[in-house]
Amino acid sequence: MQTTVRGIANKASIDKTHRFRNLFGLLTVGFLMGCWRFVNPKAAAGVDRLTARAYGANLLENLTSLVETVKAESYRSKWVLRKYIPKLNGKLRPLGIPAIADKVLQMAVTKILEAIYEADFLPCSYGYRPGRGALDAVRDLSRTLQNGHYHFVVEADIQGFFDSIPHSKLLATVAERIADGAVLALIKQWLKAPVMGASENGKTACVG
């Protein structure tokens, strides 16, 4: 049984078809405490208006309560607060801001998922990976163009990609590597979490 993130990563790299069980047991107070350092202390507050700094002021107590709720299977994610930020092209990009407790738990599950899926990603994949980003992609692409035999760069973007992902297919894909129903249930909660906030035209909107 793999009981650590490092052990999970090692298993994932050795066996690309292994389905992981017993991941739910990793969600302990100690593990969430370690994940807390990856949460931005200046992150905006969610619908409960509780900031990261306020949550961190009683961190041990808050994480203990959160873990107890999760283990008792009575955890329910809060509504996601929707905000819009301007893009360079003049349009607005929607952002979903979870409540801080949800954000901590999501970070913990993210670290588990990263340990599994990092073994599956190709070196040319840059998006949403630890230690990689758009600037790395531009640097490596520039180097490839200078040293290779390529003459064209094709940029493609799927409009509203994250708004159009079929949740059932996404969960089915995750289940190919994860056989822990409790973890899958948490992910499903976050995918289905209702949204509260202003629409692009400034009117208040709630999406169940």
Tab-separated table of C-alpha atoms in Angstrom:
chain	number	residue	atom	x	y	z
A	1	MET	CA	0.000	0.000	0.000
A	2	GLN	CA	1.348	3.378	-1.006
A	3	THR	CA	1.069	5.734	1.974
A	4	THR	CA	3.150	8.720	0.857
A	5	VAL	CA	3.061	11.070	-2.102
A	6	ARG	CA	6.599	10.028	-3.018
A	7	GLY	CA	5.583	6.382	-2.913
A	8	ILE	CA	2.610	7.148	-5.147
A	9	ALA	CA	4.847	8.975	-7.626
A	10	ASN	CA	7.280	6.054	-7.731
A	11	LYS	CA	4.483	3.564	-8.296
A	12	ALA	CA	2.930	5.749	-11.004
A	13	SER	CA	6.220	5.979	-12.901
A	14	ILE	CA	6.824	2.217	-12.719
A	15	ASP	CA	3.322	1.058	-13.600
A	16	LYS	CA	1.421	3.351	-15.979
A	17	THR	CA	-1.750	1.248	-15.677
A	18	HIS	CA	-1.941	1.006	-11.884
A	19	ARG	CA	-5.185	2.241	-10.296
A	20	PHE	CA	-4.582	3.832	-6.922
A	21	ARG	CA	-6.629	3.003	-3.855
A	22	ASN	CA	-6.441	4.166	-0.238
A	23	LEU	CA	-5.685	7.761	-1.266
A	24	PHE	CA	-8.371	9.132	1.035
A	25	GLY	CA	-6.264	8.112	4.012
A	26	LEU	CA	-3.608	10.638	3.006
A	27	LEU	CA	-5.920	13.519	3.866
A	28	THR	CA	-4.657	13.964	7.410
A	29	VAL	CA	-4.074	17.118	9.435
A	30	GLY	CA	-0.321	16.711	8.933
A	31	PHE	CA	-0.662	16.375	5.167
A	32	LEU	CA	-2.954	19.393	4.891
A	33	MET	CA	-0.558	21.339	7.091
A	34	GLY	CA	2.186	20.637	4.557
A	35	CYS	CA	-0.097	21.679	1.696
A	36	TRP	CA	-0.969	24.930	3.437
A	37	ARG	CA	2.338	26.484	2.363
A	38	PHE	CA	1.220	26.224	-1.271
A	39	VAL	CA	-1.869	28.349	-0.603
A	40	ASN	CA	-1.372	31.998	-1.480
A	41	PRO	CA	-1.616	33.981	1.803
A	42	LYS	CA	-2.909	36.954	-0.196
A	43	ALA	CA	-5.581	34.943	-1.984
A	44	ALA	CA	-8.997	36.578	-2.193
A	45	ALA	CA	-11.692	35.435	0.209
A	46	GLY	CA	-14.524	33.239	-1.012
A	47	VAL	CA	-18.239	33.455	-0.300
A	48	ASP	CA	-17.652	33.147	3.450
A	49	ARG	CA	-15.375	36.231	3.332
A	50	LEU	CA	-12.721	34.375	5.326
A	51	THR	CA	-9.216	35.298	4.184
A	52	ALA	CA	-6.215	32.989	4.158
A	53	ARG	CA	-4.570	35.064	6.875
A	54	ALA	CA	-7.608	34.761	9.130
A	55	TYR	CA	-7.836	31.007	8.504
A	56	GLY	CA	-4.128	30.620	9.177
A	57	ALA	CA	-4.390	32.426	12.512
A	58	ASN	CA	-6.055	29.268	13.901
A	59	LEU	CA	-4.611	26.855	11.378
A	60	LEU	CA	-4.309	23.706	13.465
A	61	GLU	CA	-7.813	24.061	14.863
A	62	ASN	CA	-9.286	24.811	11.440
A	63	LEU	CA	-7.494	21.939	9.701
A	64	THR	CA	-8.436	19.506	12.457
A	65	SER	CA	-12.080	20.469	12.094
A	66	LEU	CA	-11.874	20.201	8.300
A	67	VAL	CA	-10.302	16.731	8.395
A	68	GLU	CA	-12.857	15.503	10.916
A	69	THR	CA	-15.643	16.702	8.636
A	70	VAL	CA	-14.066	15.035	5.610
A	71	LYS	CA	-13.472	11.723	7.401
A	72	ALA	CA	-17.056	11.731	8.703
A	73	GLU	CA	-18.189	12.150	5.069
A	74	SER	CA	-20.172	15.221	6.063
A	75	TYR	CA	-17.977	17.673	4.171
A	76	ARG	CA	-19.823	19.828	1.644
A	77	SER	CA	-18.001	22.361	-0.488
A	78	LYS	CA	-19.199	25.950	-0.296
A	79	TRP	CA	-20.399	27.999	-3.227
A	80	VAL	CA	-17.686	29.327	-5.532
A	81	LEU	CA	-17.432	33.107	-5.784
A	82	ARG	CA	-17.238	34.327	-9.380
A	83	LYS	CA	-15.175	37.363	-10.256
A	84	TYR	CA	-14.172	38.798	-13.626
A	85	ILE	CA	-10.750	40.196	-14.499
A	86	PRO	CA	-9.871	42.090	-17.700
A	87	LYS	CA	-7.897	40.348	-20.460
A	88	LEU	CA	-5.440	42.013	-22.838
A	89	ASN	CA	-7.968	41.790	-25.686
A	90	GLY	CA	-10.493	43.834	-23.714
A	91	LYS	CA	-12.670	40.889	-22.770
A	92	LEU	CA	-13.245	39.566	-19.271
A	93	ARG	CA	-11.918	36.311	-17.865
A	94	PRO	CA	-14.133	34.587	-15.267
A	95	LEU	CA	-12.432	33.387	-12.106
A	96	GLY	CA	-13.866	30.986	-9.555
A	97	ILE	CA	-12.749	31.699	-5.989
A	98	PRO	CA	-13.353	28.824	-3.544
A	99	ALA	CA	-13.726	29.316	0.185
A	100	ILE	CA	-10.356	28.986	1.909
A	101	ALA	CA	-11.168	25.635	3.559
A	102	ASP	CA	-12.164	24.210	0.184
A	103	LYS	CA	-8.985	25.651	-1.319
A	104	VAL	CA	-6.785	23.881	1.259
A	105	LEU	CA	-8.498	20.543	0.664
A	106	GLN	CA	-8.322	21.029	-3.099
A	107	MET	CA	-4.595	21.733	-2.812
A	108	ALA	CA	-4.126	18.477	-0.906
A	109	VAL	CA	-5.950	16.473	-3.570
A	110	THR	CA	-4.019	18.372	-6.264
A	111	LYS	CA	-0.715	17.238	-4.765
A	112	ILE	CA	-1.917	13.633	-4.824
A	113	LEU	CA	-3.090	13.927	-8.429
A	114	GLU	CA	0.188	15.547	-9.463
A	115	ALA	CA	2.122	12.649	-7.980
A	116	ILE	CA	0.132	10.269	-10.175
A	117	TYR	CA	-0.179	12.182	-13.427
A	118	GLU	CA	3.294	13.725	-13.616
A	119	ALA	CA	4.473	10.264	-14.640
A	120	ASP	CA	2.071	10.337	-17.607
A	121	PHE	CA	2.812	13.796	-19.002
A	122	LEU	CA	5.215	14.266	-21.888
A	123	PRO	CA	8.175	16.654	-21.569
A	124	CYS	CA	6.502	18.948	-24.123
A	125	SER	CA	3.470	19.517	-21.843
A	126	TYR	CA	3.655	22.779	-19.913
A	127	GLY	CA	0.160	23.747	-18.815
A	128	TYR	CA	-0.860	23.519	-15.158
A	129	ARG	CA	2.206	21.535	-14.114
A	130	PRO	CA	4.458	22.216	-11.105
A	131	GLY	CA	7.580	24.140	-12.001
A	132	ARG	CA	6.456	24.795	-15.582
A	133	GLY	CA	4.599	27.588	-17.303
A	134	ALA	CA	4.053	29.636	-20.444
A	135	LEU	CA	7.493	31.268	-20.302
A	136	ASP	CA	9.146	27.837	-20.264
A	137	ALA	CA	7.114	26.844	-23.313
A	138	VAL	CA	8.144	30.005	-25.179
A	139	ARG	CA	11.807	29.487	-24.281
A	140	ASP	CA	11.878	25.862	-25.408
A	141	LEU	CA	9.866	26.601	-28.538
A	142	SER	CA	12.259	29.403	-29.489
A	143	ARG	CA	15.213	27.088	-29.019
A	144	THR	CA	13.561	24.398	-31.141
A	145	LEU	CA	12.779	26.851	-33.937
A	146	GLN	CA	16.345	28.145	-33.967
A	147	ASN	CA	17.973	24.721	-34.046
A	148	GLY	CA	15.424	22.687	-35.981
A	149	HIS	CA	13.845	22.556	-39.399
A	150	TYR	CA	10.509	24.154	-38.531
A	151	HIS	CA	9.195	27.243	-40.255
A	152	PHE	CA	5.710	27.714	-38.810
A	153	VAL	CA	4.111	28.002	-35.393
A	154	VAL	CA	0.409	27.216	-35.043
A	155	GLU	CA	-1.457	28.640	-32.067
A	156	ALA	CA	-4.850	27.150	-31.210
A	157	ASP	CA	-7.235	27.929	-28.405
A	158	ILE	CA	-10.483	26.191	-27.511
A	159	GLN	CA	-13.041	28.850	-26.684
A	160	GLY	CA	-14.623	28.356	-23.267
A	161	PHE	CA	-12.689	25.109	-22.800
A	162	PHE	CA	-13.116	24.772	-19.047
A	163	ASP	CA	-16.790	25.698	-19.314
A	164	SER	CA	-17.457	22.917	-21.818
A	165	ILE	CA	-15.603	19.896	-20.400
A	166	PRO	CA	-18.094	17.037	-19.913
A	167	HIS	CA	-17.805	16.252	-16.214
A	168	SER	CA	-18.852	12.633	-16.648
A	169	LYS	CA	-16.071	11.989	-19.165
A	170	LEU	CA	-13.550	13.862	-17.033
A	171	LEU	CA	-14.404	11.769	-13.973
A	172	ALA	CA	-14.272	8.591	-16.054
A	173	THR	CA	-10.786	9.541	-17.215
A	174	VAL	CA	-9.631	10.218	-13.656
A	175	ALA	CA	-11.111	6.885	-12.576
A	176	GLU	CA	-8.780	5.111	-14.994
A	177	ARG	CA	-5.966	5.871	-12.542
A	178	ILE	CA	-7.856	6.380	-9.291
A	179	ALA	CA	-9.999	3.667	-7.747
A	180	ASP	CA	-10.714	5.520	-4.499
A	181	GLY	CA	-14.419	6.382	-4.497
A	182	ALA	CA	-14.096	8.880	-1.644
A	183	VAL	CA	-11.510	10.956	-3.521
A	184	LEU	CA	-13.561	10.785	-6.720
A	185	ALA	CA	-16.582	11.995	-4.716
A	186	LEU	CA	-14.620	15.035	-3.522
A	187	ILE	CA	-13.589	15.895	-7.076
A	188	LYS	CA	-17.190	15.535	-8.235
A	189	GLN	CA	-18.333	17.909	-5.482
A	190	TRP	CA	-15.939	20.588	-6.673
A	191	LEU	CA	-16.928	20.129	-10.293
A	192	LYS	CA	-20.594	20.495	-9.386
A	193	ALA	CA	-20.178	23.304	-6.850
A	194	PRO	CA	-22.689	26.116	-7.447
A	195	VAL	CA	-21.369	29.523	-8.421
A	196	MET	CA	-22.331	32.869	-6.908
A	197	GLY	CA	-21.336	36.274	-8.162
A	198	ALA	CA	-21.781	38.896	-10.824
A	199	SER	CA	-22.266	38.088	-14.483
A	200	GLU	CA	-20.249	39.807	-17.202
A	201	ASN	CA	-22.883	42.528	-17.475
A	202	GLY	CA	-22.561	43.272	-13.764
A	203	LYS	CA	-25.838	41.696	-12.681
A	204	THR	CA	-25.910	39.307	-9.747
A	205	ALA	CA	-26.061	35.689	-10.859
A	206	CYS	CA	-26.272	32.370	-9.041
A	207	VAL	CA	-25.650	29.136	-10.900
A	208	GLY	CA	-26.618	25.892	-9.235
